């Protein structure tokens, strides 16, 4: 527990934590408020009704969550890579090992703290998105009567938990890539390339890509009401059932963390 709480304190002070969360919140709020402010404008009158769906409750809850888990996956990759890469470049892993700490335990607990910070970031971002949607609804002249819809609110905890699990899996990929590369920049660059590369590959190899980490994370969030989520490029989600995709999310998550832990345990720590 000592290592866990010290890791949390360290992440709270890291600029990467605040920059990542701030960018995601800023983009979400900006988009929602802009949609609400322009939904009745002349330039978007043709699709104004569709635009208003983003600020119409209770459906706005689901759309905000889709935005967060979709774009949040990319931010999680970057954040996980930044944290893992710093363990090597800043020498914190070396210092912990010198004090007698197990490498495997240290790396796994480090990612647990990352997962906790991701959970807090998602909750804060979701709350900010809901507030922005209320503001956007008033700007668009849309009723907020669905804000307290009991059926939707009762489903929100499960949806948020699944969203967190999917984003944590994506963050684990960035964490592992940076660990293998022992570099923040290499981990972030490779993670971003992997994220967008999988999206492009889905055009040509959909039957293979649907089993890859970002696709299964996306598919695991599909609901009967939403029909399907969208991928990083606005296309349809993979054809995997949500329950099956959720299992594969767990497989990719565990596999990534085991690989990171094993590499850290055997790697030479120079410097």
Coordinates of C-alpha atoms in Angstrom, one line a residue:
X1 CA 0.0 0.0 0.0
X2 CA 2.9 2.3 0.7
X3 CA 4.1 2.0 -2.9
X4 CA 0.6 2.5 -4.2
X5 CA -0.1 5.7 -2.3
X6 CA 3.3 7.1 -3.0
X7 CA 2.7 6.4 -6.7
X8 CA -0.6 8.2 -6.6
X9 CA 1.0 11.2 -5.0
X10 CA 3.7 11.2 -7.7
X11 CA 1.2 11.1 -10.5
X12 CA -0.9 13.9 -9.0
X13 CA 2.1 16.2 -9.2
X14 CA 3.0 15.1 -12.7
X15 CA 2.3 17.7 -15.5
X16 CA 1.3 14.8 -17.8
X17 CA -1.7 14.1 -15.6
X18 CA -3.1 17.6 -15.7
X19 CA -2.2 18.2 -19.4
X20 CA -3.8 15.0 -20.5
X21 CA -7.0 15.5 -18.5
X22 CA -7.2 19.2 -19.4
X23 CA -6.9 18.6 -23.1
X24 CA -9.6 16.0 -23.1
X25 CA -12.0 18.1 -21.0
X26 CA -11.3 21.2 -23.1
X27 CA -12.0 19.4 -26.4
X28 CA -15.2 17.9 -25.1
X29 CA -16.6 21.1 -23.6
X30 CA -15.6 23.1 -26.6
X31 CA -17.3 20.7 -29.0
X32 CA -20.5 20.4 -27.0
X33 CA -20.9 24.1 -26.4
X34 CA -20.1 24.9 -30.0
X35 CA -22.7 22.4 -31.2
X36 CA -25.3 23.9 -28.9
X37 CA -24.5 27.5 -29.9
X38 CA -24.7 26.8 -33.6
X39 CA -27.4 24.1 -33.8
X40 CA -30.0 26.7 -34.8
X41 CA -27.7 28.7 -37.1
X42 CA -28.3 29.2 -40.8
X43 CA -25.1 27.3 -41.7
X44 CA -26.1 24.1 -40.0
X45 CA -29.9 24.3 -40.3
X46 CA -29.9 21.3 -42.7
X47 CA -28.5 19.0 -40.0
X48 CA -29.4 21.1 -36.9
X49 CA -31.8 18.5 -35.6
X50 CA -29.0 15.8 -35.7
X51 CA -26.6 18.2 -34.0
X52 CA -29.0 18.8 -31.2
X53 CA -28.9 15.1 -30.3
X54 CA -25.5 15.8 -28.6
X55 CA -27.2 18.1 -26.1
X56 CA -30.5 16.3 -25.8
X57 CA -31.0 14.2 -22.7
X58 CA -31.0 11.4 -21.8
X59 CA -29.3 10.4 -25.1
X60 CA -26.6 13.0 -24.4
X61 CA -25.3 10.8 -21.6
X62 CA -24.4 8.0 -24.0
X63 CA -22.9 10.3 -26.6
X64 CA -20.7 12.1 -24.1
X65 CA -19.5 8.7 -22.9
X66 CA -18.8 7.5 -26.4
X67 CA -16.7 10.6 -27.1
X68 CA -14.8 10.2 -23.8
X69 CA -14.0 6.5 -24.4
X70 CA -13.2 7.0 -28.0
X71 CA -10.8 9.9 -27.9
X72 CA -9.9 9.1 -24.3
X73 CA -8.4 5.8 -25.6
X74 CA -5.8 7.8 -27.5
X75 CA -5.1 10.1 -24.6
X76 CA -4.7 7.0 -22.3
X77 CA -2.1 5.5 -24.7
X78 CA -0.1 8.7 -24.5
X79 CA -0.5 9.0 -20.8
X80 CA 0.5 5.4 -20.1
X81 CA 3.5 5.7 -22.4
X82 CA 4.6 9.0 -20.7
X83 CA 4.5 7.4 -17.2
X84 CA 6.2 4.1 -18.2
X85 CA 8.9 5.9 -20.2
X86 CA 9.7 8.2 -17.3
X87 CA 10.4 5.3 -15.1
X88 CA 13.4 4.5 -17.3
X89 CA 14.6 7.9 -18.4
X90 CA 14.2 9.5 -14.9
X91 CA 15.8 6.5 -13.1
X92 CA 12.9 6.0 -10.7
X93 CA 12.8 2.3 -11.5
X94 CA 16.5 2.0 -10.8
X95 CA 16.2 3.8 -7.5
X96 CA 13.3 1.5 -6.4
X97 CA 15.3 -1.7 -7.4
X98 CA 18.3 -0.4 -5.5
X99 CA 16.1 -0.1 -2.4
X100 CA 15.2 -3.8 -2.8
X101 CA 11.8 -3.4 -4.4
X102 CA 10.6 -6.1 -6.8
X103 CA 10.7 -5.0 -10.4
X104 CA 7.5 -6.9 -11.3
X105 CA 5.7 -5.6 -8.3
X106 CA 6.8 -2.0 -8.9
X107 CA 5.7 -1.9 -12.5
X108 CA 2.4 -3.5 -11.8
X109 CA 1.6 -1.2 -9.0
X110 CA 2.7 1.7 -11.1
X111 CA 0.1 0.8 -13.7
X112 CA -2.5 0.3 -11.0
X113 CA -1.9 4.0 -10.0
X114 CA -2.2 5.0 -13.7
X115 CA -5.5 3.1 -13.9
X116 CA -6.8 4.9 -10.8
X117 CA -5.9 8.3 -12.3
X118 CA -7.6 7.3 -15.6
X119 CA -10.8 6.5 -13.6
X120 CA -10.7 9.9 -11.8
X121 CA -10.0 11.6 -15.2
X122 CA -12.9 9.9 -16.9
X123 CA -15.3 10.8 -14.0
X124 CA -14.3 14.5 -14.0
X125 CA -14.4 14.6 -17.8
X126 CA -17.9 13.0 -17.9
X127 CA -19.2 15.5 -15.3
X128 CA -17.7 18.4 -17.2
X129 CA -19.4 17.0 -20.4
X130 CA -22.8 16.8 -18.7
X131 CA -22.5 20.4 -17.5
X132 CA -21.4 21.5 -21.0
X133 CA -24.4 19.6 -22.5
X134 CA -26.8 21.4 -20.2
X135 CA -25.3 24.7 -21.3
X136 CA -25.4 23.6 -24.9
X137 CA -29.1 22.6 -24.5
X138 CA -30.0 26.1 -23.2
X139 CA -28.1 27.7 -26.1
X140 CA -29.9 25.5 -28.6
X141 CA -33.3 25.9 -27.0
X142 CA -33.5 22.2 -26.2
X143 CA -35.4 20.9 -23.1
X144 CA -33.4 19.2 -20.4
X145 CA -36.4 17.3 -19.1
X146 CA -34.6 14.0 -19.8
X147 CA -31.7 14.9 -17.5
X148 CA -33.1 12.8 -14.6
X149 CA -34.3 9.8 -16.7
X150 CA -34.2 7.0 -14.1
X151 CA -33.6 4.2 -16.6
X152 CA -30.6 5.9 -18.1
X153 CA -29.1 7.0 -14.8
X154 CA -29.4 3.4 -13.4
X155 CA -27.4 2.1 -16.4
X156 CA -24.7 4.8 -16.1
X157 CA -22.5 3.1 -13.4
X158 CA -22.1 0.0 -15.5
X159 CA -21.5 2.0 -18.7
X160 CA -18.9 4.1 -17.0
X161 CA -17.2 1.0 -15.5
X162 CA -17.0 -0.7 -19.0
X163 CA -15.7 2.5 -20.5
X164 CA -13.0 2.7 -17.8
X165 CA -12.0 -0.9 -18.4
X166 CA -11.7 -0.3 -22.2
X167 CA -9.7 2.9 -21.7
X168 CA -7.4 1.2 -19.2
X169 CA -6.7 -1.6 -21.6
X170 CA -5.6 1.0 -24.2
X171 CA -3.5 2.8 -21.7
X172 CA -1.8 -0.5 -20.9
X173 CA -0.7 -0.7 -24.5
X174 CA 1.1 2.6 -24.3
X175 CA 2.5 1.7 -21.0
X176 CA 3.9 -1.6 -22.3
X177 CA 5.3 -0.1 -25.6
X178 CA 7.2 2.6 -23.7
X179 CA 8.5 0.0 -21.3
X180 CA 9.8 -2.1 -24.1
X181 CA 11.3 0.9 -25.8
X182 CA 12.5 2.3 -22.4
X183 CA 11.6 5.8 -23.7
X184 CA 8.7 8.2 -23.4
X185 CA 9.0 9.6 -26.9
X186 CA 9.3 6.2 -28.6
X187 CA 6.4 4.8 -26.5
X188 CA 4.2 7.8 -27.3
X189 CA 5.1 7.8 -31.0
X190 CA 4.6 4.0 -31.5
X191 CA 1.4 4.1 -29.5
X192 CA -0.1 6.8 -31.6
X193 CA 1.0 5.0 -34.8
X194 CA -0.5 1.8 -33.5
X195 CA -3.8 3.6 -32.7
X196 CA -4.3 5.2 -36.1
X197 CA -2.7 2.3 -38.0
X198 CA -5.3 -0.1 -36.6
X199 CA -8.0 2.3 -37.8
X200 CA -6.6 2.4 -41.3
X201 CA -6.0 -1.4 -41.4
X202 CA -9.7 -2.0 -40.5
X203 CA -10.5 -0.8 -44.1
X204 CA -8.5 -3.6 -45.6
X205 CA -8.4 -6.4 -43.0
X206 CA -11.6 -6.0 -41.0
X207 CA -11.8 -9.7 -40.1
X208 CA -8.4 -9.5 -38.4
X209 CA -8.5 -6.0 -37.0
X210 CA -11.7 -6.7 -35.1
X211 CA -9.6 -8.8 -32.7
X212 CA -7.0 -6.1 -32.1
X213 CA -6.9 -4.1 -28.9
X214 CA -8.5 -0.8 -30.0
X215 CA -11.2 -2.5 -32.0
X216 CA -12.2 -4.8 -29.1
X217 CA -12.2 -1.9 -26.7
X218 CA -14.5 0.0 -29.0
X219 CA -16.8 -3.0 -29.6
X220 CA -17.1 -3.8 -25.9
X221 CA -19.0 -0.5 -25.4
X222 CA -21.7 -1.2 -28.0
X223 CA -25.2 -1.2 -26.5
X224 CA -28.7 -2.2 -27.8
X225 CA -29.7 1.5 -27.6
X226 CA -26.7 2.8 -29.5
X227 CA -26.6 -0.1 -31.9
X228 CA -22.8 0.2 -32.3
X229 CA -20.1 2.6 -31.4
X230 CA -17.7 4.2 -33.9
X231 CA -14.0 3.7 -34.4
X232 CA -11.3 6.3 -34.3
X233 CA -12.2 7.4 -37.9
X234 CA -15.9 7.5 -37.5
X235 CA -16.6 4.1 -39.0
X236 CA -18.6 1.3 -37.5
X237 CA -17.4 -0.8 -34.7
X238 CA -16.3 -4.4 -35.2
X239 CA -18.8 -7.1 -35.6
X240 CA -17.8 -8.8 -32.3
X241 CA -20.6 -9.1 -29.7
X242 CA -20.0 -6.7 -26.7
X243 CA -19.6 -9.6 -24.2
X244 CA -17.0 -11.3 -26.3
X245 CA -15.2 -8.1 -27.0
X246 CA -15.1 -7.4 -23.2
X247 CA -13.4 -10.7 -22.6
X248 CA -10.8 -9.9 -25.3
X249 CA -10.2 -6.5 -23.6
X250 CA -9.3 -8.3 -20.5
X251 CA -7.0 -10.6 -22.4
X252 CA -5.2 -7.7 -24.1
X253 CA -4.9 -5.9 -20.7
X254 CA -3.5 -8.8 -18.8
X255 CA -1.2 -9.7 -21.7
X256 CA 0.2 -6.2 -22.0
X257 CA 0.9 -5.9 -18.3
X258 CA 2.5 -9.4 -18.1
X259 CA 4.8 -8.5 -21.0
X260 CA 5.8 -5.2 -19.4
X261 CA 6.4 -6.8 -16.0
X262 CA 8.5 -9.7 -17.5
X263 CA 10.6 -7.3 -19.6
X264 CA 11.2 -5.1 -16.6
X265 CA 12.2 -8.0 -14.5
X266 CA 14.8 -9.2 -17.1
X267 CA 16.0 -5.9 -18.6
X268 CA 19.4 -4.5 -17.7
X269 CA 19.0 -1.1 -15.9
X270 CA 22.0 0.9 -16.9
X271 CA 23.1 4.3 -15.8

